[in-house]
Short mmCIF file of C-alpha atoms in Angstrom, two decimals:
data_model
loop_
_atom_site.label_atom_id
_atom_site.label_comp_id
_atom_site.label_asym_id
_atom_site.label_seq_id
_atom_site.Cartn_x
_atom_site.Cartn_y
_atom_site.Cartn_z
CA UNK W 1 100.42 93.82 65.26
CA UNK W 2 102.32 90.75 63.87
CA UNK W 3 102.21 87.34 66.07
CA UNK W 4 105.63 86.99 66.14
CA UNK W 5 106.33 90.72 67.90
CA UNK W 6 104.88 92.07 71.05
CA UNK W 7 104.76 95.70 72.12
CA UNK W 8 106.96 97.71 74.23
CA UNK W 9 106.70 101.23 76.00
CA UNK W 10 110.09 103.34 75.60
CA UNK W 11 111.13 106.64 77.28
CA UNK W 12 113.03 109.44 75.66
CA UNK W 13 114.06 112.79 77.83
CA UNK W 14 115.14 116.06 77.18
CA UNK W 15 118.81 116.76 77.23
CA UNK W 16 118.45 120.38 78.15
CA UNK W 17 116.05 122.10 80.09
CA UNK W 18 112.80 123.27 77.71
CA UNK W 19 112.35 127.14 77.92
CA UNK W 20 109.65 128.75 79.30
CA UNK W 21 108.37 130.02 75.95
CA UNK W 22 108.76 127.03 74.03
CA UNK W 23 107.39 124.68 77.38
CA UNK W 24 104.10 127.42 77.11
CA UNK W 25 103.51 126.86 73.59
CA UNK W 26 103.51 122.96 74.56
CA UNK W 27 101.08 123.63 77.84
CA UNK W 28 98.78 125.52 74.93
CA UNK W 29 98.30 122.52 73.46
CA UNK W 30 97.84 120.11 75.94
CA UNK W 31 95.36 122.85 77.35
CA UNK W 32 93.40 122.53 73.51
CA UNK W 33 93.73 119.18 74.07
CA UNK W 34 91.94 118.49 76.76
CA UNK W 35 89.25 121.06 75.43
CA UNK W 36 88.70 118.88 72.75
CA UNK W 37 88.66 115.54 75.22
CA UNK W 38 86.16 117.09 77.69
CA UNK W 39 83.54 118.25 74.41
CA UNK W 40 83.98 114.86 73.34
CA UNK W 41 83.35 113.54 77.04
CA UNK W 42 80.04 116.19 77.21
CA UNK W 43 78.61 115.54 73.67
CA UNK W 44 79.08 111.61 72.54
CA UNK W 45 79.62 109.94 76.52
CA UNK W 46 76.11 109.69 77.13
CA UNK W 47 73.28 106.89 75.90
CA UNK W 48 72.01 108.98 73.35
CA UNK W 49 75.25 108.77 71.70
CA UNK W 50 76.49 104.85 72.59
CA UNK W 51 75.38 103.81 68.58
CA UNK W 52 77.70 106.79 67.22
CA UNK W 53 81.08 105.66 69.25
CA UNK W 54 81.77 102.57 67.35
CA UNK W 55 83.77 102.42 65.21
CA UNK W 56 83.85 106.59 65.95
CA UNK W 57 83.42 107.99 62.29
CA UNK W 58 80.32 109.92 63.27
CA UNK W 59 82.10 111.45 65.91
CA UNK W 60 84.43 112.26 63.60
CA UNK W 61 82.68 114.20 61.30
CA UNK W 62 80.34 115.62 63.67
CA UNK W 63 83.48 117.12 65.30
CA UNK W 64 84.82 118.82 62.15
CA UNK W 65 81.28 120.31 61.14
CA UNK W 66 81.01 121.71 65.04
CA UNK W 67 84.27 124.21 63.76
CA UNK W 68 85.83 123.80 67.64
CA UNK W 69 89.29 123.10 65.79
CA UNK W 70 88.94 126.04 63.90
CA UNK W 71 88.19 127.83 66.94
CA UNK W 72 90.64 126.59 69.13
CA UNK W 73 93.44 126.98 66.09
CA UNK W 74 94.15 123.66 67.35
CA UNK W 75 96.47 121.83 64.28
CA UNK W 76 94.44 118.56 62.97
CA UNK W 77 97.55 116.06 63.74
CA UNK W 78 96.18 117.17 67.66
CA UNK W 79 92.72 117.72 67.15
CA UNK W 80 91.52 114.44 66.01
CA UNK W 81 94.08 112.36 67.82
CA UNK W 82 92.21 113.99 71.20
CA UNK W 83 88.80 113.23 69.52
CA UNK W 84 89.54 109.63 69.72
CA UNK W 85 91.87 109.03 72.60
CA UNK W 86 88.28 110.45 74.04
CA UNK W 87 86.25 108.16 72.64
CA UNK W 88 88.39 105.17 73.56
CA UNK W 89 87.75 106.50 77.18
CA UNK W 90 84.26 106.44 76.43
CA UNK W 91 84.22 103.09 75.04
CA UNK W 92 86.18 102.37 78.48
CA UNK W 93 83.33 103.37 80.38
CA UNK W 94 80.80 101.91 79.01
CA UNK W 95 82.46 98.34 79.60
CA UNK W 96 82.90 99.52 83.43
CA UNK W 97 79.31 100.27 83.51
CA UNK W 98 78.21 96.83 81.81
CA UNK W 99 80.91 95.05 84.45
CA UNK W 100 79.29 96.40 87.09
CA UNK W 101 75.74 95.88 85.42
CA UNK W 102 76.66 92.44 84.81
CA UNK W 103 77.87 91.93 88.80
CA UNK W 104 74.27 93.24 89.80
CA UNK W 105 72.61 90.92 87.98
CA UNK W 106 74.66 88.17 89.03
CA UNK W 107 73.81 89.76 92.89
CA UNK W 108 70.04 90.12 92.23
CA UNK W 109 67.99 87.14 94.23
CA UNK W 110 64.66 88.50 93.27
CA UNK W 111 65.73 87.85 89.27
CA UNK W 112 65.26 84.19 87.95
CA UNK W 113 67.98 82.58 86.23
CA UNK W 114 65.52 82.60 82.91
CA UNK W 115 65.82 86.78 83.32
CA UNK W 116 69.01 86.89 84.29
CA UNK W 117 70.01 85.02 80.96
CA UNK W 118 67.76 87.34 78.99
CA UNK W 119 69.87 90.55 80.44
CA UNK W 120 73.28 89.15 80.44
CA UNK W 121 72.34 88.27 76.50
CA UNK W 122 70.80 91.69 75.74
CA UNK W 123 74.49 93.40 77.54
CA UNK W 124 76.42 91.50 75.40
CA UNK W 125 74.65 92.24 71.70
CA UNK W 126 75.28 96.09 71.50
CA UNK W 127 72.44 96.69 69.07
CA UNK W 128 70.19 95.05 71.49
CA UNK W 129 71.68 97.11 74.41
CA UNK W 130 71.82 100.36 72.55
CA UNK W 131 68.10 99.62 71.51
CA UNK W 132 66.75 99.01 74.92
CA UNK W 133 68.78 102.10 76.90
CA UNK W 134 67.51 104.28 74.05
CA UNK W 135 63.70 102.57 73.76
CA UNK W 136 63.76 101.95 69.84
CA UNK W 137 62.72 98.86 67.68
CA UNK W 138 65.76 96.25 67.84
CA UNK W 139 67.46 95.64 64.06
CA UNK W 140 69.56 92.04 64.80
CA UNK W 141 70.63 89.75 62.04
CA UNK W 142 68.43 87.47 61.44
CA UNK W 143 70.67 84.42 63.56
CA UNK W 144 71.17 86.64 66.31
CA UNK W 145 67.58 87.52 66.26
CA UNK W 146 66.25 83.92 66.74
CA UNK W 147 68.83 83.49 69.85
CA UNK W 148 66.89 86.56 71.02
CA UNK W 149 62.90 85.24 70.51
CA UNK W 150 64.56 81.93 72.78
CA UNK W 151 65.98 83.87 75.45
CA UNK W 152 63.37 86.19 75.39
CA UNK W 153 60.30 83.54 76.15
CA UNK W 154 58.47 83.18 79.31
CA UNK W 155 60.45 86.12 80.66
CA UNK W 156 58.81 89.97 80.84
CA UNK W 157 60.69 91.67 78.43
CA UNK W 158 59.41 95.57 79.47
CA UNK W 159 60.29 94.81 83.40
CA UNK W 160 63.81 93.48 82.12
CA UNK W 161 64.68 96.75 80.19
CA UNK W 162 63.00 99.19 82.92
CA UNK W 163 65.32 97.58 85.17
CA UNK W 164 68.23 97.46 83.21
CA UNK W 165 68.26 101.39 82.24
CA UNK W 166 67.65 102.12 85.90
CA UNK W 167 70.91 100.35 86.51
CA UNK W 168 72.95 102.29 83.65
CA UNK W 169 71.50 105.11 84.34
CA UNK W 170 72.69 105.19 88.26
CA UNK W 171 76.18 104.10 87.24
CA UNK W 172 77.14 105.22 84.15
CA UNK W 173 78.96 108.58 84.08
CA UNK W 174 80.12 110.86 81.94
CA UNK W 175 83.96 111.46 81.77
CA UNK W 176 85.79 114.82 82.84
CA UNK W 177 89.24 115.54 83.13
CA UNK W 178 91.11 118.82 84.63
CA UNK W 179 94.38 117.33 83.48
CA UNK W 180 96.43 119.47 81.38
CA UNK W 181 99.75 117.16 81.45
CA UNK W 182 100.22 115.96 77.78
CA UNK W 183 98.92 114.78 74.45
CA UNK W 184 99.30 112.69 71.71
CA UNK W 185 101.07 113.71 68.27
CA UNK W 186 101.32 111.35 65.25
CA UNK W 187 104.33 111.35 62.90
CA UNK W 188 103.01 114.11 60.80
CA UNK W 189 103.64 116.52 63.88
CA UNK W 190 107.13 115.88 64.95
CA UNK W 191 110.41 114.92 63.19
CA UNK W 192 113.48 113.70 64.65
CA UNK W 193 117.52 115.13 63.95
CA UNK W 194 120.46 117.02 65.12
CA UNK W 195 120.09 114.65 68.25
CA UNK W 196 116.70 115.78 69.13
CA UNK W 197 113.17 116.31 68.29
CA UNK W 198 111.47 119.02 66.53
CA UNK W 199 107.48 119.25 67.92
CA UNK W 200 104.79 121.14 65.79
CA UNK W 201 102.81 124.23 67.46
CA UNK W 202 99.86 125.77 67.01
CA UNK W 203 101.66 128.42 64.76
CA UNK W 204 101.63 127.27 60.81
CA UNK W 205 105.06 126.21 59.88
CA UNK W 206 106.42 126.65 63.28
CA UNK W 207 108.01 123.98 65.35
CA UNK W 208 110.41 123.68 68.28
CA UNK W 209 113.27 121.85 68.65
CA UNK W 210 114.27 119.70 72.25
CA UNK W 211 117.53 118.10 72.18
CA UNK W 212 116.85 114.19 73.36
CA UNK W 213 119.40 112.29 75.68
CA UNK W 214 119.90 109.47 73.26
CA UNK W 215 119.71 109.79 69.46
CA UNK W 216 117.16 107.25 68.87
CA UNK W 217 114.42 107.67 66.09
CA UNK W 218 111.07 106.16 65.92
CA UNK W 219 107.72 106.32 63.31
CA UNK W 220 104.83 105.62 65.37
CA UNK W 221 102.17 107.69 67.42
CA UNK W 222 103.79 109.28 70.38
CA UNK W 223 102.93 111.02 73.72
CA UNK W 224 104.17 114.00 74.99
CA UNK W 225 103.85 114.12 78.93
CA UNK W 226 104.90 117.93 80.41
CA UNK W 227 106.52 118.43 83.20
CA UNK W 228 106.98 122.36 83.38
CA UNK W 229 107.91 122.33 87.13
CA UNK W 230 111.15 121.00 86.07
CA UNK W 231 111.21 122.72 82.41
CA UNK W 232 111.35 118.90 80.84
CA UNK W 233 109.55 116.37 78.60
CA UNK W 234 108.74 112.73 78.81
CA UNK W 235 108.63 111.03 75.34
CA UNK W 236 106.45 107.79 75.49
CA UNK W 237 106.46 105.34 72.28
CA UNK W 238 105.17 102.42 71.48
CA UNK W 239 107.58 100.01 70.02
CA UNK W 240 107.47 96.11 68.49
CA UNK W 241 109.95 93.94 69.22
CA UNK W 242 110.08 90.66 67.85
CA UNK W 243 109.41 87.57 70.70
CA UNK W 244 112.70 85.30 71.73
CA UNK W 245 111.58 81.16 72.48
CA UNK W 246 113.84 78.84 73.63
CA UNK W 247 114.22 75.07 72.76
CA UNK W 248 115.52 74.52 76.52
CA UNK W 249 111.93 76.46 78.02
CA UNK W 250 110.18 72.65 78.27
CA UNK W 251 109.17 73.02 82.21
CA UNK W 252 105.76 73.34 83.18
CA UNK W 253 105.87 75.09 86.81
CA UNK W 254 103.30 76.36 89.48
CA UNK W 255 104.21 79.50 91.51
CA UNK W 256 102.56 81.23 94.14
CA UNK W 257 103.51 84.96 95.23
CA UNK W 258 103.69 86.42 98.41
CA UNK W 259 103.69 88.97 100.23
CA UNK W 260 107.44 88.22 102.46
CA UNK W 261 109.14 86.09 99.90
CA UNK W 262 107.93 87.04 95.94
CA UNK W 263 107.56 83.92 94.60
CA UNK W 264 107.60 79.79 95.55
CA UNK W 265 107.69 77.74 92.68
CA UNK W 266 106.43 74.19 92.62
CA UNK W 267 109.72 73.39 92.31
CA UNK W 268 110.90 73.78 95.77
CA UNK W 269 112.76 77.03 94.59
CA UNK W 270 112.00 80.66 95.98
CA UNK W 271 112.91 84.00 94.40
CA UNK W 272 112.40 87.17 95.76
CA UNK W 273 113.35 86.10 99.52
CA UNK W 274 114.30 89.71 99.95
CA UNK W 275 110.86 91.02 98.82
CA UNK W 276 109.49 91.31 102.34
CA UNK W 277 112.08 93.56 103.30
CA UNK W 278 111.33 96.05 100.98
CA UNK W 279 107.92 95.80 101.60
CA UNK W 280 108.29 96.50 105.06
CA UNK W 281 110.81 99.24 104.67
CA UNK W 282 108.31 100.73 102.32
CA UNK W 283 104.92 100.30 103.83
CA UNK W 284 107.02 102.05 107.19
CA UNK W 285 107.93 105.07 105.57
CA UNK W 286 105.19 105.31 103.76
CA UNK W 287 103.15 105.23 106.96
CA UNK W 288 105.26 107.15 109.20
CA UNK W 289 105.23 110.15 106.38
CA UNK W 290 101.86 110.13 106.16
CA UNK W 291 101.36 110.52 109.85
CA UNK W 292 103.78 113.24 109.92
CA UNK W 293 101.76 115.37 107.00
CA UNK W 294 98.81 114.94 108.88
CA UNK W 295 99.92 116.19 111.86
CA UNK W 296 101.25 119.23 110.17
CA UNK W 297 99.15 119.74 107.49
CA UNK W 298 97.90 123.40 108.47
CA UNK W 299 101.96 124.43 108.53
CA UNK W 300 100.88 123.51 104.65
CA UNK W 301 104.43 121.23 103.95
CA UNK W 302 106.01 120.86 100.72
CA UNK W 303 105.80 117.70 99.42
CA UNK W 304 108.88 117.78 96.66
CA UNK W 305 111.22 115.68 98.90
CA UNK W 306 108.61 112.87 99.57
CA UNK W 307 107.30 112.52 95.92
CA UNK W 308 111.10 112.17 95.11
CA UNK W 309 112.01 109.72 97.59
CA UNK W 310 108.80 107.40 97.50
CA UNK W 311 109.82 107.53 93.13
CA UNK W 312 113.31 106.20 94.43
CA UNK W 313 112.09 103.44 96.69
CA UNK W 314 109.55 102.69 94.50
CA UNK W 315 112.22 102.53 91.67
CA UNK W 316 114.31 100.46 94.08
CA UNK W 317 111.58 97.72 94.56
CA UNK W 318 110.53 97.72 90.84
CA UNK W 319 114.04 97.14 89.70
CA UNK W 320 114.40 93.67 92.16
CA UNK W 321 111.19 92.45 91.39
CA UNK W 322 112.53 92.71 87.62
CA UNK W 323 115.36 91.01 88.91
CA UNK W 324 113.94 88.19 90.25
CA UNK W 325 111.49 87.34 87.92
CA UNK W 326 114.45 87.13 85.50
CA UNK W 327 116.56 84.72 87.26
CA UNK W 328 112.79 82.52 88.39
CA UNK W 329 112.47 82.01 83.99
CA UNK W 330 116.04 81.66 83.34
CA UNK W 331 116.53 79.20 86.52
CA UNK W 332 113.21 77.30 85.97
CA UNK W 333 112.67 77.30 82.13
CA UNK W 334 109.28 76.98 81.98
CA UNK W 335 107.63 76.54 78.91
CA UNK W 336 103.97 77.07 81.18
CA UNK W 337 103.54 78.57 84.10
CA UNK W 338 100.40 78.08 85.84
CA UNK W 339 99.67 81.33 88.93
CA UNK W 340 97.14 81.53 91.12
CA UNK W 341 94.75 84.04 90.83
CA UNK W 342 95.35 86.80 93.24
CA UNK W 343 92.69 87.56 95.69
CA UNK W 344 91.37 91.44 95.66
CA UNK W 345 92.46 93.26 98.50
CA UNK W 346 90.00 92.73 101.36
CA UNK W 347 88.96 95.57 103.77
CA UNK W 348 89.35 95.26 107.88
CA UNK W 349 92.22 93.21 109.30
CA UNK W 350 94.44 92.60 112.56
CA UNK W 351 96.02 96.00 112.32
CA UNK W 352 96.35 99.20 110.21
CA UNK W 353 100.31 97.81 110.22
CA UNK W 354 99.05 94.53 108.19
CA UNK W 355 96.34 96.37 106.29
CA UNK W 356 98.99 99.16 104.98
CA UNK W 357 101.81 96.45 104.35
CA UNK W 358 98.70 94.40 102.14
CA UNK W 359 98.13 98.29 100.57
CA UNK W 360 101.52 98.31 99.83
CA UNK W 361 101.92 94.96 98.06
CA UNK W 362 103.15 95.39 94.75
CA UNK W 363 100.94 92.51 93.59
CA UNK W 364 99.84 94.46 90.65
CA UNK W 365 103.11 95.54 89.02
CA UNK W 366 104.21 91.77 89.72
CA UNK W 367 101.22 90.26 87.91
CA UNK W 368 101.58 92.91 84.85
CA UNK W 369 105.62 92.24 84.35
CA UNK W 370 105.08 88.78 84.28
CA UNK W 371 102.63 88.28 82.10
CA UNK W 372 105.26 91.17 79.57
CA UNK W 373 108.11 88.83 80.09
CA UNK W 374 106.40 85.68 79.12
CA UNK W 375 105.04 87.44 76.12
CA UNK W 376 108.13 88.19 75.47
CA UNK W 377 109.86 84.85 75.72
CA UNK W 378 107.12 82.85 74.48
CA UNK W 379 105.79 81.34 78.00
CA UNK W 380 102.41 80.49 78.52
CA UNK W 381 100.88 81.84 81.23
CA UNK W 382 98.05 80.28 82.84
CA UNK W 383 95.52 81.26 85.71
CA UNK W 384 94.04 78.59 87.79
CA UNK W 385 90.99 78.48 90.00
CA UNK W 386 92.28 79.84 93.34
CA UNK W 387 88.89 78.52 96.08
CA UNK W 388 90.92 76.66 98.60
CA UNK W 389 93.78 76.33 97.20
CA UNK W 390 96.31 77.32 100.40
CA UNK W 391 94.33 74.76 102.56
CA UNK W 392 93.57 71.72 99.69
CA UNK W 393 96.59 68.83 100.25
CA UNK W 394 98.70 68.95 96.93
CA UNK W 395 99.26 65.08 97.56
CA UNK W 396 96.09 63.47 98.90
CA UNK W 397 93.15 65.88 98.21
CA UNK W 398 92.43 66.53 101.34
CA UNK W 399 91.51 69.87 103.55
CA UNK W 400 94.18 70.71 105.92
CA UNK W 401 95.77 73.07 108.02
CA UNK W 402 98.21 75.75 108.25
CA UNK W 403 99.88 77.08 111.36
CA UNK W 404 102.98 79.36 111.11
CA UNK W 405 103.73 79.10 107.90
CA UNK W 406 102.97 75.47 107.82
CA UNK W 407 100.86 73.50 105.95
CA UNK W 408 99.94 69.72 107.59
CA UNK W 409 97.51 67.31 106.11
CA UNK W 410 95.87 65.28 108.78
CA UNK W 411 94.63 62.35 106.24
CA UNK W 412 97.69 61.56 104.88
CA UNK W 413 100.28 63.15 107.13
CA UNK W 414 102.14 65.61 104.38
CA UNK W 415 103.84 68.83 105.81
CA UNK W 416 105.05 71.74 103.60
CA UNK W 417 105.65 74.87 103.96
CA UNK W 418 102.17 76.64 102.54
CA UNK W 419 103.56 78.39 99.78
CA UNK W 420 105.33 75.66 98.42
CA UNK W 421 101.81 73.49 98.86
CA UNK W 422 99.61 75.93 96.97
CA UNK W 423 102.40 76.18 94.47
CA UNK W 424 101.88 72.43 93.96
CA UNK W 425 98.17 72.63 93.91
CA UNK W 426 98.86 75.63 91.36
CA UNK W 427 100.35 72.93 89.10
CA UNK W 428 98.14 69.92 89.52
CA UNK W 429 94.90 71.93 88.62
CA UNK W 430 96.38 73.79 86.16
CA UNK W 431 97.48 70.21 84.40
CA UNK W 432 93.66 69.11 85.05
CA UNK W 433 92.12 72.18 82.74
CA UNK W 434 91.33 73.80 86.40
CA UNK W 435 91.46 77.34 84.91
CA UNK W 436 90.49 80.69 84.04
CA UNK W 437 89.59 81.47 80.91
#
């Protein structure tokens, strides 16, 4: 993708309701699909197979020679699209599995930091990884290979891979998936006009046509989500658009979110003073619906009416957070912004009120549209170290405390409210290189 554009996910919808024949030929496919997926899953997401995944052309043609398209009747525009959307999942996996490989290590007190170099080295060079998990003869270029023989010395190289299969072996897993809800289709299998889409089948020469709610046209890989409930489509595609800057964008800002008002810049400014209201509002329904399934779950209730309301409250929230973030660039022109790295949700708590409203924190869609609309306006965005950040004095230094909402500094005597403090502190380390890279 160019520098200068950024991608974007769009949404087209059928204009008409699909027919049941025409949404069945669709379900075939997505049913192929997902055939296809779950061999790949069974065949290639295992260790014997990590040195054939990248870059995937041995999957590939292993694939064609094992005749399952041919089988299936399954048109090649679908058949190898699903062969690597699968092994992108694999390839997925496997960095889960080295993540949490990697965490172990760093958890392990009986390793020494001389063998806990060696592993974290071998996880990171995948011949040296695939060589070990698969106990063959390591090829490495000849620089990489003298890295090795120094991180390799004084350490015992046999206990080091025993252990680290052991650990792959207990958490690596290989994929599955029941879901039957879409698929992919490249250009080659769908054409757009007459104010709609016409969509290949498994049936040579045979396509059907979906009339479209807007008259927009697009070249690029597509998916095709089915929704045959409600006898309608969901067209996703990917598309570039080129990135806006603006001379006047010079500011650099701290921010910290929250969970009762969104956002306190280091500014003084707040956006997003609302947010805790739909939070609340949100968290209590959520809560108070749950409860009420519960109770009646043998009278086996339909849930139609809650999935459709918790899409429009959720729609509801989405749509001000959007809002505010808008009006926090446009208002506070920041040419960097530096955030503090939210904390992972922690488990226990004062009450299952608190711990549901802390579920319910959007802090995840927050995080993921800003960093999209600062891509899109050329804005930096910048994590800083978070460890005591809430509590550290943005003017002196110093540790203080917080009561109430309050933050007071008992060195120098400097009284904020805590937000706007760690907002501050946001700033100041992220000006001092204080940051996550």
């Amino acid at each position: 993708m160019p520098s200068d554009k950024i991608c974007k996910t769009v949404r087209q919808f059928n204009k008409e309701p699909v027919s049941k024949e025409d949404m069945e030929k669709l379900q075939e496919i997505a049913v192929d699909y997902r055939k296809v997926k779950n061999y790949v899953y069974d065949h290639f997401g295992g260790i014997g197979s990590l040195s054939k995944i990248y870059p995937g052309y041995t999957v590939q043609n292993e694939m064609t020679a094992a005749n399952l398209r041919k089988a299936l009747g399954l048109p090649s525009v679908y058949f190898y699209l699903a062969v690597f959307d699968a092994l992108a999942d694999i390839k997925s996996q496997w960095i889960r599995t080295k993540a949490k490989v990697l965490q172990l290590i760093g958890e392990n007190q009986n390793l020494t930091p001389e063998e806990k170099h060696y592993l974290r080295f071998v996880l990171k060079v995948n011949n040296a990884f695939t060589a070990i998990l698969n106990q063959e003869a390591m090829k490495l270029p000849q620089d990489i290979r003298r890295k090795y023989e120094e991180v390799s010395a004084g350490v015992s190289v046999e206990h080091l891979h025993r252990y680290l299969c052991r650990q792959v072996r207990k958490y690596h897993v290989k994929q599955h998936t029941d879901m039957a809800a879409g698929f992919s289709l490249t250009e080659r299998a769908y054409r757009y006009n007459d104010h709609g889409i016409y969509i290949s089948t498994k049936q040579n020469r045979k396509r059907i046509f979906v009339p479209l709610t807007d008259n927009n046209q697009y070249k690029s890989q597509i998916y095709l989500k089915l929704y045959p409930d409600k006898a309608s489509i969901e067209i996703m595609v990917p598309v570039y658009r080129a990135i806006r800057s603006y001379e006047e964008y010079t500011n650099e800002i701290g921010i910290s979110m929250g969970m009762f008002t969104m956002a306190t810049v280091s500014s003084g400014n707040c956006y997003g003073e609302g947010f805790g209201d739909y939070q609340a509002k949100y968290g209590e329904w959520i809560r108070s619906q749950t409860a009420s399934y519960n109770s009646n779950r043998e009278a086996n209730p339909g849930r139609k009416k809650y999935s459709a309301k918790k899409k429009r409250m959720e729609e509801q929230l989405h749509a001000y957070i959007n809002q505010e973030l808008n009006r926090l660039l446009k208002c506070e022109k920041p040419k960097t912004i530096y955030m503090i790295k939210l904390p992972k949700p922690q488990k226990g708590g004062k009450s299952h009120k608190i711990n549901n409203q802390i579920a319910m924190w959007q802090r995840g869609y927050i995080r993921s549209r800003l960093i999209q609309k600062c891509k899109e306006q050329s804005i930096e965005l910048v994590e800083v170290l978070g460890k005591d950040i809430s509590r550290e004095c943005s003017q002196c230094g110093k540790m203080g405390s917080q009561k109430d909402g309050l933050f007071v500094c008992g060195d120098c005597g400097y009284q904020a409210d805590k937000k706007l403090n760690a907002a501050k502190n946001a700033l100041k380390r992220g000006i001092e290189g204080k940051i996550i890279r």
